[in-house]
Short mmCIF file of C-alpha atoms and ligand atoms in Angstrom, two decimals:
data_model
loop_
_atom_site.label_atom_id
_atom_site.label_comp_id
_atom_site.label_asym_id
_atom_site.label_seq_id
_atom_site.Cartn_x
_atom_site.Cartn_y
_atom_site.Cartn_z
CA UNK Q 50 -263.09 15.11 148.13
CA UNK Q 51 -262.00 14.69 144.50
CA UNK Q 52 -258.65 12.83 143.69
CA UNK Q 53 -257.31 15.90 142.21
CA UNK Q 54 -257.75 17.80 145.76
CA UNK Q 55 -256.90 14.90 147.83
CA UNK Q 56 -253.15 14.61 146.10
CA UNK Q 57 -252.96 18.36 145.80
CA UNK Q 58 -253.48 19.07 149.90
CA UNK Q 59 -250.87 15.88 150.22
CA UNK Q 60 -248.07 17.32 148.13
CA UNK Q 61 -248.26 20.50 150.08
CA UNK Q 62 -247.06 19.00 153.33
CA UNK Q 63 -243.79 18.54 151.52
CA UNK Q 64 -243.79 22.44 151.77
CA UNK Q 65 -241.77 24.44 154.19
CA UNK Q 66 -240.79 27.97 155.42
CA UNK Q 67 -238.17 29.20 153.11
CA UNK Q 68 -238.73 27.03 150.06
CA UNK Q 69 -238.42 28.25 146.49
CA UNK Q 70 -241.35 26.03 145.44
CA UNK Q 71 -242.13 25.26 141.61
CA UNK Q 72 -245.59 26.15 141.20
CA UNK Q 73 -247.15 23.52 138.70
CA UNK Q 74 -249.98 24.41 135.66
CA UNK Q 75 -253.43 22.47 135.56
CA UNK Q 76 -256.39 21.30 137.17
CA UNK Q 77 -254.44 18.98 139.82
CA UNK Q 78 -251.77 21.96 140.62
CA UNK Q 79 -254.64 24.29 141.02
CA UNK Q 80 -255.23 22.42 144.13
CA UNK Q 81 -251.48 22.50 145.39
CA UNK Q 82 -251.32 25.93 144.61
CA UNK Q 83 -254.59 27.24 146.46
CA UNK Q 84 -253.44 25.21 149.55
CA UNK Q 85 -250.30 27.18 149.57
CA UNK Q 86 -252.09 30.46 149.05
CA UNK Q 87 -254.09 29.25 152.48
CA UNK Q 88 -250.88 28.62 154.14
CA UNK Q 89 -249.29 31.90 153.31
CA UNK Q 90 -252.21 33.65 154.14
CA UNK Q 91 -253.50 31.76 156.69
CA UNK Q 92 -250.40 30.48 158.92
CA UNK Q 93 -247.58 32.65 157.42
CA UNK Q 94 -246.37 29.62 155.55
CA UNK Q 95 -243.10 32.20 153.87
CA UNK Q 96 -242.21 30.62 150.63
CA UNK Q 97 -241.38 31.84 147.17
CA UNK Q 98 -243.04 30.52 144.02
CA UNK Q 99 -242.00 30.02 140.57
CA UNK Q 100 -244.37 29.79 138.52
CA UNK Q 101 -244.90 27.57 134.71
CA UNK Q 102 -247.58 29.41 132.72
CA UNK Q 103 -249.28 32.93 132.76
CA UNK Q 104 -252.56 31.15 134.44
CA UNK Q 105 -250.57 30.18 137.59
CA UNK Q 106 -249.01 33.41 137.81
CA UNK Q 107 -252.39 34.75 137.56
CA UNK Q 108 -253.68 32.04 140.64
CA UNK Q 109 -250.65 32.78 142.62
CA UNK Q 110 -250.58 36.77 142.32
CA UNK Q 111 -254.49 36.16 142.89
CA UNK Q 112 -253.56 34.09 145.95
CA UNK Q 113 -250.84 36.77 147.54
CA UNK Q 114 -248.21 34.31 147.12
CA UNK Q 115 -244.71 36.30 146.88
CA UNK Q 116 -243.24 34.84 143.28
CA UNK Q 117 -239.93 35.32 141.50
CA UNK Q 118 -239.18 34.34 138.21
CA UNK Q 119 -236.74 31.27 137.42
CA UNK Q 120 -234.28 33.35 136.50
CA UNK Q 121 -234.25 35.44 139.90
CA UNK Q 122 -233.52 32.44 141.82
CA UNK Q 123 -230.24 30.26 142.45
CA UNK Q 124 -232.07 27.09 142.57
CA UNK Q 125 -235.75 25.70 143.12
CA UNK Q 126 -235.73 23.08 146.10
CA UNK Q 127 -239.46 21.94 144.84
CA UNK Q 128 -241.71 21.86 142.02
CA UNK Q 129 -244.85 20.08 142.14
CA UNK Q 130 -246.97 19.59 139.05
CA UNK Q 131 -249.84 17.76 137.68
CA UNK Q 132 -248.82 15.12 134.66
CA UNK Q 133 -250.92 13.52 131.69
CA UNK Q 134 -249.62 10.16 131.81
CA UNK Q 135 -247.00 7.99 133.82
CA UNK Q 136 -245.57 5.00 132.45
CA UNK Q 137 -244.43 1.85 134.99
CA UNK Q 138 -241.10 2.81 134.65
CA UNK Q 139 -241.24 6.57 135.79
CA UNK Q 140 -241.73 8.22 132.70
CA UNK Q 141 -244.14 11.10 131.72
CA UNK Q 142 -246.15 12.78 129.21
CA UNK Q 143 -247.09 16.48 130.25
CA UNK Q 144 -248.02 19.64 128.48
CA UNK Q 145 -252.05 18.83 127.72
CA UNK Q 146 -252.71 22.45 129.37
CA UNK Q 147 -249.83 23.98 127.15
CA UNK Q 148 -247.62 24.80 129.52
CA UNK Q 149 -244.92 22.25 128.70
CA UNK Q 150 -242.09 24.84 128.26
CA UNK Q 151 -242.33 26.55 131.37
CA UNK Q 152 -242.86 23.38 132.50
CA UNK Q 153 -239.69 21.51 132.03
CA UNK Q 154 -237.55 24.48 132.46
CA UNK Q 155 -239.14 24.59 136.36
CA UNK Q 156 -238.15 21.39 136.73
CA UNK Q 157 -234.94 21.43 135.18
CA UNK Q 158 -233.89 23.60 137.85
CA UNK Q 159 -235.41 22.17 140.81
CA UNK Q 160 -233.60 19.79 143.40
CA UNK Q 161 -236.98 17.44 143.81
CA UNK Q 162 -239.64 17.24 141.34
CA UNK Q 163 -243.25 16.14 142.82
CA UNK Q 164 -246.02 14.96 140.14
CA UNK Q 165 -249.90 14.63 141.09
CA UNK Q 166 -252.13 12.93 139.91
CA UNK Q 167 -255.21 10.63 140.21
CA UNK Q 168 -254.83 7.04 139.07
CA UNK Q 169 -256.48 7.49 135.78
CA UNK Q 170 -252.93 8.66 134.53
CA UNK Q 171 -250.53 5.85 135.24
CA UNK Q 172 -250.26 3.78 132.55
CA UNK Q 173 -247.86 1.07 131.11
CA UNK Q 174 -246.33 2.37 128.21
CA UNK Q 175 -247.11 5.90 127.20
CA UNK Q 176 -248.65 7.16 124.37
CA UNK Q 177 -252.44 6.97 124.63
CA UNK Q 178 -252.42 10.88 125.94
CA UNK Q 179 -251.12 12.99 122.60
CA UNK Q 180 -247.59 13.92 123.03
CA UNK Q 181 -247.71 17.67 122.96
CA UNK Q 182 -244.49 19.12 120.90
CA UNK Q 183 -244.39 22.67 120.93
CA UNK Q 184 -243.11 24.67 117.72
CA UNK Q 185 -242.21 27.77 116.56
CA UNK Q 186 -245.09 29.08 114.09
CA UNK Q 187 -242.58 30.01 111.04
CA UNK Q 188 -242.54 27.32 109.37
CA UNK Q 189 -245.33 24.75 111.29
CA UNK Q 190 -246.68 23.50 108.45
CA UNK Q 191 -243.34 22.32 106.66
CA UNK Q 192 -242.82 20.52 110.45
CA UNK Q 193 -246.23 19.63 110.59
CA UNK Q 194 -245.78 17.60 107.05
CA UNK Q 195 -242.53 15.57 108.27
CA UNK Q 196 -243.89 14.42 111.31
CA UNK Q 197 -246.90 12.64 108.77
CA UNK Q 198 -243.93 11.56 106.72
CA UNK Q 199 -242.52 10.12 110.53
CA UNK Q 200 -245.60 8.25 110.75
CA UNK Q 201 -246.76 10.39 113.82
CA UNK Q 202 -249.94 11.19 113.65
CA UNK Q 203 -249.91 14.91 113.66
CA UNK Q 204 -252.46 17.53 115.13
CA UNK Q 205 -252.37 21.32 115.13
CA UNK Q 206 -253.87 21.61 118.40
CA UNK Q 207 -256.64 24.54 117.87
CA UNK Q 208 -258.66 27.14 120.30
CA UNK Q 209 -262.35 26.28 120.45
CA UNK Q 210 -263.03 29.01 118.10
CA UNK Q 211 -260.70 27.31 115.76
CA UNK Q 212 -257.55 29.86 115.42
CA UNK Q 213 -254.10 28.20 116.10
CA UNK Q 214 -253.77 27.72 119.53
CA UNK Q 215 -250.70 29.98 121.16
CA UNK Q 216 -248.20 29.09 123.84
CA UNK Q 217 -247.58 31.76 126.58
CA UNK Q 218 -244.30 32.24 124.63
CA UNK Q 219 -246.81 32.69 121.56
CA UNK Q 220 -245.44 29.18 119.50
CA UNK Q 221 -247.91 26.40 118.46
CA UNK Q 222 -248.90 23.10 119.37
CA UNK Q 223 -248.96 19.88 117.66
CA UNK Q 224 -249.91 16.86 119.09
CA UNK Q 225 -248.88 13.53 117.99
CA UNK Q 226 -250.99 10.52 118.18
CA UNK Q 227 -248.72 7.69 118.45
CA UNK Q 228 -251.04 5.08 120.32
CA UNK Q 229 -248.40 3.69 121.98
CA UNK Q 230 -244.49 5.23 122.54
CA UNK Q 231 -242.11 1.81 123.41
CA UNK Q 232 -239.13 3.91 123.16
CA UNK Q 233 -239.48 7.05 124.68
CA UNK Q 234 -235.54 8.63 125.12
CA UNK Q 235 -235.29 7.55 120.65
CA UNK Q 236 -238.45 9.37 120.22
CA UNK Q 237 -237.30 12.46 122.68
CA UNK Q 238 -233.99 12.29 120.79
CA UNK Q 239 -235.71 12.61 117.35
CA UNK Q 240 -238.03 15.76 118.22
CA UNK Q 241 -235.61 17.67 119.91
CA UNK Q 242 -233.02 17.72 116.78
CA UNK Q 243 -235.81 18.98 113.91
CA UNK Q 244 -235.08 22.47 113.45
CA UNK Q 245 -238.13 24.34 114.44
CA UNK Q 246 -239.18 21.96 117.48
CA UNK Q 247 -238.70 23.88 120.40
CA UNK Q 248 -239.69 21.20 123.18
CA UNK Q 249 -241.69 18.38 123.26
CA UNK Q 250 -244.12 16.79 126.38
CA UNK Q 251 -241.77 13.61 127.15
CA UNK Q 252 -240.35 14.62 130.34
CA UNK Q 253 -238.30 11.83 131.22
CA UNK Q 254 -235.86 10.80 134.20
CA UNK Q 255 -237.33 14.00 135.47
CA UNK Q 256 -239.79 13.06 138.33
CA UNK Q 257 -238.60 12.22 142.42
CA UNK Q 258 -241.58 11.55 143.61
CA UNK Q 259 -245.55 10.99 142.60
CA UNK Q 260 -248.43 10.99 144.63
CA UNK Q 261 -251.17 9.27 143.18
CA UNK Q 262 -255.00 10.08 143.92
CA UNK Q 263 -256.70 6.39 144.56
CA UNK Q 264 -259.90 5.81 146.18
CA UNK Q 265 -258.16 3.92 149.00
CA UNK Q 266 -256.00 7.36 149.80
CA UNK Q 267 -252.49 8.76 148.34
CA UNK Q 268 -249.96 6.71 147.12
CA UNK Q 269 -246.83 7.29 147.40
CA UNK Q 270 -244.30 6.04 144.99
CA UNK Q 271 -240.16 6.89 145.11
C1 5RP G 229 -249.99 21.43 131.62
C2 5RP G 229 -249.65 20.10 132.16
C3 5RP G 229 -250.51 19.57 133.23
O1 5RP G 229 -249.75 19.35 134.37
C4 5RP G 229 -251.12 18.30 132.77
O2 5RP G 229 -251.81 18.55 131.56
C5 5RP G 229 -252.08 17.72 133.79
O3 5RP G 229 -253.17 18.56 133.93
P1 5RP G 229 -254.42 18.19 134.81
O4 5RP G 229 -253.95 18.13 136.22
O5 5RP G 229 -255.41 19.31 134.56
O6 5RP G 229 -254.97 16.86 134.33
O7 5RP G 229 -248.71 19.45 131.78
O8 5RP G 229 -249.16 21.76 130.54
#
């Protein structure tokens, strides 16, 4: 079984009747999300999800699993959810599928926050994955130009036909290739005031619990 699958079954065990469950976006949360569909469907496992993009939505409603939006609910008791990179101390990169918004909101409003992955993403310091900061398109390129003044490496991140690639709330994407992020609640604090920057993919003091994919099994690490 791949790593992916193995963490994605685990984290579902942390699932029971009458959760609000955050319903994570990626290749690793695909496999949380199908096991859940297989619960409801196969062992009337009755939860509600919340989803983080338009392509879970589309998995879950796929799936039959009953959904609300975030804004329908009083408060999520889970959200699990893939991640791009973990640092030693507990912090994380997310938002390489786009989703980053959606994302954080989820977990803003969840009581526990579950992140899966395999053990190709913890790392010591982040920074190696491209931090992700999502933008409003007016005026992109005028952001675009201070964060190469900032010394950050910019990216607009593009569709593989080459058009601007578009959030599900229709903003772009820039990555930023820092190599190597040593203080990641400045850096957070920087993005988040520049008119224009609507969120960025440092997700920090944000995450309960991971399970990491190794070869010898899940890890579990609180
Ligand atoms: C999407 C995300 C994903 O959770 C993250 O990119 C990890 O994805 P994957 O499990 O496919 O490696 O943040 O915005």
């Amino acid at each position: 079984m791949e790593l992916k699958e193995l963490v994605g079954l685990k984290a579902a065990e942390y699932i029971k009747d009458g959760m609000t469950v955050g319903l994570g976006t990626g290749s690793t949360a695909y496999y949380f999300v199908k096991e859940i569909g297989r619960r409801v469907n196969e062992e009337g496992l009755k939860i509600t999800g919340v989803t983080t993009s338009i392509q879970t939505k589309e998995l879950a409603e796929s799936l039959g699993i009953p959904l609300k939006s975030v804004d329908e609910v009083t408060c999520i008791d889970i959200t699990v959810d893939g991640a791009d990179e973990i640092s030693e101390d507990f912090q994380g990169i997310k938002g390489g599928g786009g989703a980053l918004l959606f994302e954080k909101i989820v977990a803003d409003n969840s009581k526990k926050v579950i992140w899966i992955v395999d053990e190709s993403k913890m790392v010591k310091h982040l920074g190696a994955f491209p931090l992700p900061v999502e933008v409003v398109c007016y005026g992109s390129i005028q952001l675009f130009n201070k964060f190469n003044k900032k010394g950050y490496n910019p990216e607009f991140r593009k569709t593989a036909s080459g058009d601007y690639y578009l959030t599900d709330e229709k903003n772009n994407i820039i990555d930023l290739h820092l190599g190597e992020i040593l203080d990641p609640m400045a850096l957070a604090e920087d993005l988040i005031h520049l008119t224009g920057v609507v969120e960025h993919g440092l997700f920090l003091d944000c995450v309960d619990t991971v399970l990491v994919g190794t070869k010898d099994g899940v890890k579990v690490i609180e």
